[in-house]
Coordinates of C-alpha atoms in Angstrom, one line a residue:
M1 CA 67.0 21.6 -51.5
E2 CA 69.8 22.6 -53.9
P3 CA 69.1 26.4 -53.7
Q4 CA 69.1 26.3 -49.9
S5 CA 72.4 24.5 -49.9
Q6 CA 73.9 27.1 -52.2
N7 CA 72.6 29.9 -50.0
L8 CA 74.3 28.3 -47.0
K9 CA 77.7 28.1 -48.8
T10 CA 77.6 31.6 -50.1
A11 CA 76.2 33.2 -46.8
P12 CA 78.6 35.8 -45.3
F13 CA 80.8 34.7 -42.4
L14 CA 79.5 35.4 -38.9
T15 CA 81.8 37.8 -37.0
L16 CA 81.7 39.1 -33.5
G17 CA 82.2 42.7 -34.7
R18 CA 78.8 42.7 -36.3
F19 CA 77.3 42.5 -32.8
H20 CA 79.8 44.8 -31.0
I21 CA 81.3 41.8 -29.2
S22 CA 85.0 42.1 -28.3
E23 CA 87.4 39.5 -29.5
D24 CA 89.3 39.8 -26.2
Y25 CA 86.5 40.6 -23.7
G26 CA 83.4 39.1 -25.2
F27 CA 80.3 40.9 -23.9
L28 CA 82.4 42.8 -21.3
L29 CA 82.9 46.4 -22.1
P30 CA 86.7 46.7 -22.8
N31 CA 88.5 49.1 -20.4
P32 CA 85.5 50.9 -19.0
L33 CA 85.9 54.6 -18.1
R34 CA 85.9 55.5 -14.4
E35 CA 85.2 59.2 -14.7
L36 CA 82.9 61.4 -16.7
P37 CA 83.7 64.9 -18.0
G38 CA 83.6 67.6 -15.3
H39 CA 80.1 68.8 -16.3
Y40 CA 78.7 65.6 -14.8
S41 CA 80.6 65.8 -11.5
P42 CA 77.3 66.0 -9.5
W43 CA 76.4 62.5 -10.8
M44 CA 79.9 61.1 -10.1
E45 CA 80.1 62.6 -6.6
I46 CA 76.8 60.9 -5.6
A47 CA 77.6 57.6 -7.3
N48 CA 81.0 57.4 -5.6
R49 CA 79.4 57.8 -2.2
L50 CA 76.4 55.6 -2.9
P51 CA 76.8 53.0 -0.2
Q52 CA 77.2 55.6 2.5
L53 CA 74.3 57.7 1.3
I54 CA 72.0 54.7 1.1
E55 CA 72.9 53.4 4.5
S56 CA 72.5 56.9 6.1
R57 CA 69.2 57.4 4.2
Q58 CA 70.5 60.6 2.7
L59 CA 70.6 59.6 -0.9
R60 CA 67.1 61.0 -1.9
A61 CA 67.9 64.3 -0.3
Q62 CA 71.2 64.5 -2.2
V63 CA 69.5 63.6 -5.5
N64 CA 66.7 66.1 -5.0
E65 CA 69.3 68.8 -4.9
M66 CA 71.2 67.6 -8.0
P67 CA 71.1 69.9 -11.0
L68 CA 69.3 68.7 -14.2
L69 CA 72.1 68.0 -16.6
N70 CA 72.0 67.7 -20.4
C71 CA 73.5 64.6 -22.0
Q72 CA 74.8 66.6 -25.0
F73 CA 78.4 66.7 -23.5
L74 CA 78.7 63.0 -23.5
T75 CA 81.0 61.9 -26.3
G76 CA 81.9 58.3 -27.3
Y77 CA 80.3 55.0 -26.5
R78 CA 82.2 54.5 -23.3
E79 CA 81.1 57.8 -21.8
W80 CA 77.5 56.9 -22.6
R81 CA 78.0 53.5 -20.9
L82 CA 79.5 55.1 -17.8
A83 CA 76.7 57.7 -17.6
R84 CA 74.2 54.8 -17.9
L85 CA 76.0 52.9 -15.1
V86 CA 76.1 55.8 -12.8
L87 CA 72.4 56.8 -13.3
S88 CA 71.1 53.3 -13.1
F89 CA 72.8 52.7 -9.7
I90 CA 71.6 56.1 -8.4
T91 CA 68.1 55.3 -9.6
M92 CA 68.0 51.9 -7.9
G93 CA 69.4 53.4 -4.7
Y94 CA 66.8 56.2 -4.9
V95 CA 63.9 53.8 -5.3
W96 CA 65.0 51.3 -2.6
Q97 CA 66.8 53.6 -0.1
D98 CA 64.3 52.6 2.7
G99 CA 64.1 49.0 1.8
E100 CA 61.2 47.0 0.4
T101 CA 58.6 48.6 2.7
Q102 CA 58.8 52.1 1.2
P103 CA 60.0 52.1 -2.4
K104 CA 59.8 55.4 -4.2
E105 CA 57.3 55.3 -7.0
I106 CA 58.2 58.6 -8.7
L107 CA 61.7 59.8 -9.7
P108 CA 62.6 63.5 -9.8
R109 CA 63.0 65.1 -13.2
N110 CA 66.7 65.7 -12.7
L111 CA 67.3 62.0 -12.4
A112 CA 64.5 60.5 -14.6
L113 CA 65.1 62.7 -17.8
P114 CA 68.9 62.0 -18.2
F115 CA 68.4 58.3 -17.3
V116 CA 65.8 57.8 -20.0
E117 CA 67.8 59.8 -22.5
V118 CA 70.9 57.7 -21.9
S119 CA 68.9 54.5 -21.9
R120 CA 67.3 55.3 -25.2
N121 CA 70.6 56.2 -26.8
L122 CA 72.0 52.8 -25.8
G123 CA 68.8 50.8 -26.6
L124 CA 68.5 49.6 -22.9
P125 CA 65.5 49.7 -20.6
P126 CA 65.5 52.4 -17.9
I127 CA 66.3 50.0 -15.1
L128 CA 69.5 48.4 -13.8
V129 CA 70.4 45.4 -15.9
H130 CA 73.4 42.9 -16.2
S131 CA 74.9 45.3 -18.8
D132 CA 75.3 47.9 -16.0
L133 CA 75.9 45.8 -12.9
V134 CA 78.6 43.6 -14.4
L135 CA 79.6 44.3 -18.1
A136 CA 80.5 48.0 -17.7
N137 CA 81.2 47.9 -13.9
W138 CA 84.8 46.6 -13.7
A139 CA 88.3 48.0 -13.7
T140 CA 91.8 46.7 -13.1
R141 CA 93.7 48.0 -10.1
N142 CA 97.0 47.6 -12.0
P143 CA 96.3 48.2 -15.7
G144 CA 99.3 46.0 -16.7
G145 CA 98.2 43.2 -14.4
P146 CA 96.2 40.0 -15.0
L147 CA 92.4 39.9 -15.2
E148 CA 92.2 38.1 -11.8
I149 CA 89.9 38.9 -8.9
R150 CA 92.7 40.3 -6.8
N151 CA 93.5 42.8 -9.5
L152 CA 89.9 43.8 -10.2
D153 CA 87.5 46.3 -8.6
T154 CA 84.0 47.6 -9.2
I155 CA 83.5 51.2 -10.5
I156 CA 80.2 51.8 -8.7
S157 CA 78.6 49.8 -5.8
F158 CA 75.8 49.4 -3.4
P159 CA 75.8 48.5 0.3
G160 CA 76.9 44.9 0.6
G161 CA 80.7 45.2 1.1
E162 CA 82.9 42.4 -0.1
S163 CA 80.1 40.0 -0.7
L164 CA 78.5 42.3 -3.4
R165 CA 81.9 43.1 -4.8
G166 CA 82.7 39.5 -5.0
F167 CA 79.4 38.7 -6.7
I168 CA 80.0 41.3 -9.4
L169 CA 83.7 40.5 -10.0
V170 CA 83.3 36.7 -10.1
T171 CA 80.6 37.3 -12.7
V172 CA 83.1 39.4 -14.6
L173 CA 85.5 36.5 -14.6
V174 CA 82.7 34.2 -15.8
E175 CA 82.1 36.5 -18.7
K176 CA 85.9 36.6 -19.5
A177 CA 86.1 32.8 -19.3
A178 CA 83.2 32.6 -21.8
V179 CA 85.1 34.5 -24.5
P180 CA 86.7 31.4 -26.1
G181 CA 83.3 29.7 -26.1
I182 CA 81.8 32.7 -27.9
K183 CA 84.5 32.5 -30.5
A184 CA 83.9 28.7 -30.8
L185 CA 80.2 29.3 -31.4
V186 CA 81.1 31.7 -34.2
Q187 CA 83.5 29.1 -35.6
A188 CA 80.9 26.4 -35.4
V189 CA 78.3 28.5 -37.3
N190 CA 80.8 29.3 -40.0
A191 CA 81.9 25.7 -40.2
I192 CA 78.3 24.7 -40.9
L193 CA 77.9 27.4 -43.5
Q194 CA 81.1 26.1 -45.2
S195 CA 80.3 22.4 -44.7
S196 CA 83.5 21.9 -42.8
P197 CA 83.1 19.0 -40.3
D198 CA 86.7 19.2 -39.1
S199 CA 86.3 22.9 -38.2
L200 CA 83.0 22.1 -36.5
L201 CA 84.5 19.4 -34.4
Q202 CA 87.4 21.7 -33.4
A203 CA 84.9 24.4 -32.4
L204 CA 82.9 22.0 -30.2
Q205 CA 86.0 20.9 -28.5
R206 CA 86.9 24.5 -27.8
L207 CA 83.4 25.2 -26.5
R208 CA 83.7 22.2 -24.1
V209 CA 86.9 23.6 -22.6
S210 CA 85.4 27.1 -22.3
I211 CA 82.4 25.7 -20.4
Q212 CA 84.8 24.0 -18.0
D213 CA 86.6 27.3 -17.5
I214 CA 83.3 29.1 -16.9
T215 CA 82.4 26.5 -14.3
G216 CA 85.8 27.0 -12.6
A217 CA 85.4 30.7 -12.5
L218 CA 81.9 30.4 -11.1
G219 CA 83.2 28.2 -8.3
Q220 CA 84.9 31.3 -6.8
M221 CA 81.5 32.6 -5.9
H222 CA 81.4 30.4 -2.8
E223 CA 84.7 32.0 -1.6
R224 CA 83.7 35.6 -2.2
K225 CA 80.0 35.8 -1.3
S226 CA 78.4 35.5 2.1
R227 CA 75.7 32.8 2.3
A228 CA 73.6 35.2 4.5
V229 CA 73.8 38.0 1.9
F230 CA 73.0 35.6 -1.0
T231 CA 69.9 34.2 0.7
S232 CA 68.6 37.6 1.7
C233 CA 68.8 38.9 -1.9

């Protein structure tokens, strides 16, 4: 048992930076971009009109005319994340434009190839996931204002109006409320590694408060999301 105890005491501290987790935003992407370089304007033009194109059943026709763009002009992590956000939303809209009765089983090359390339670069599956829908899909209306729902907006959206917007943005607030809890978990692990019961107790107390804040943030879902929309999802 003695060697194991020594290993615990000499183990390196756990830090959020090792896992690309922000000290201020947790799993949320800090300050996501809202625009890609001009080369990718065909993607952005479609993504910015996605609700209208889906509702009018014109999305597939627009995508079929889209040029095949190379991802080589994407620079920096946030540009790759925005490209992934845009392409994942367009892909889901393309597949489900006509509802559940006629999903599209094959994607056109001009959409599939860049989507797969971006997904591989980020280590994500080529399908819309929480990382896209929520973590990289938020922006502040007033950059100097508070991170509250009245000062937040989505970057890309589907049909669903304020209910969908509310679902996404309340989830953003839940993620933000979880940040102290994430830090508390790191503190707890380090306290165990350093055999510090006082620090461990403090971490667990902070975690309890964070869970209460998460519950409070989640409670806004009832105010922002239509029951009819929720039960039809």
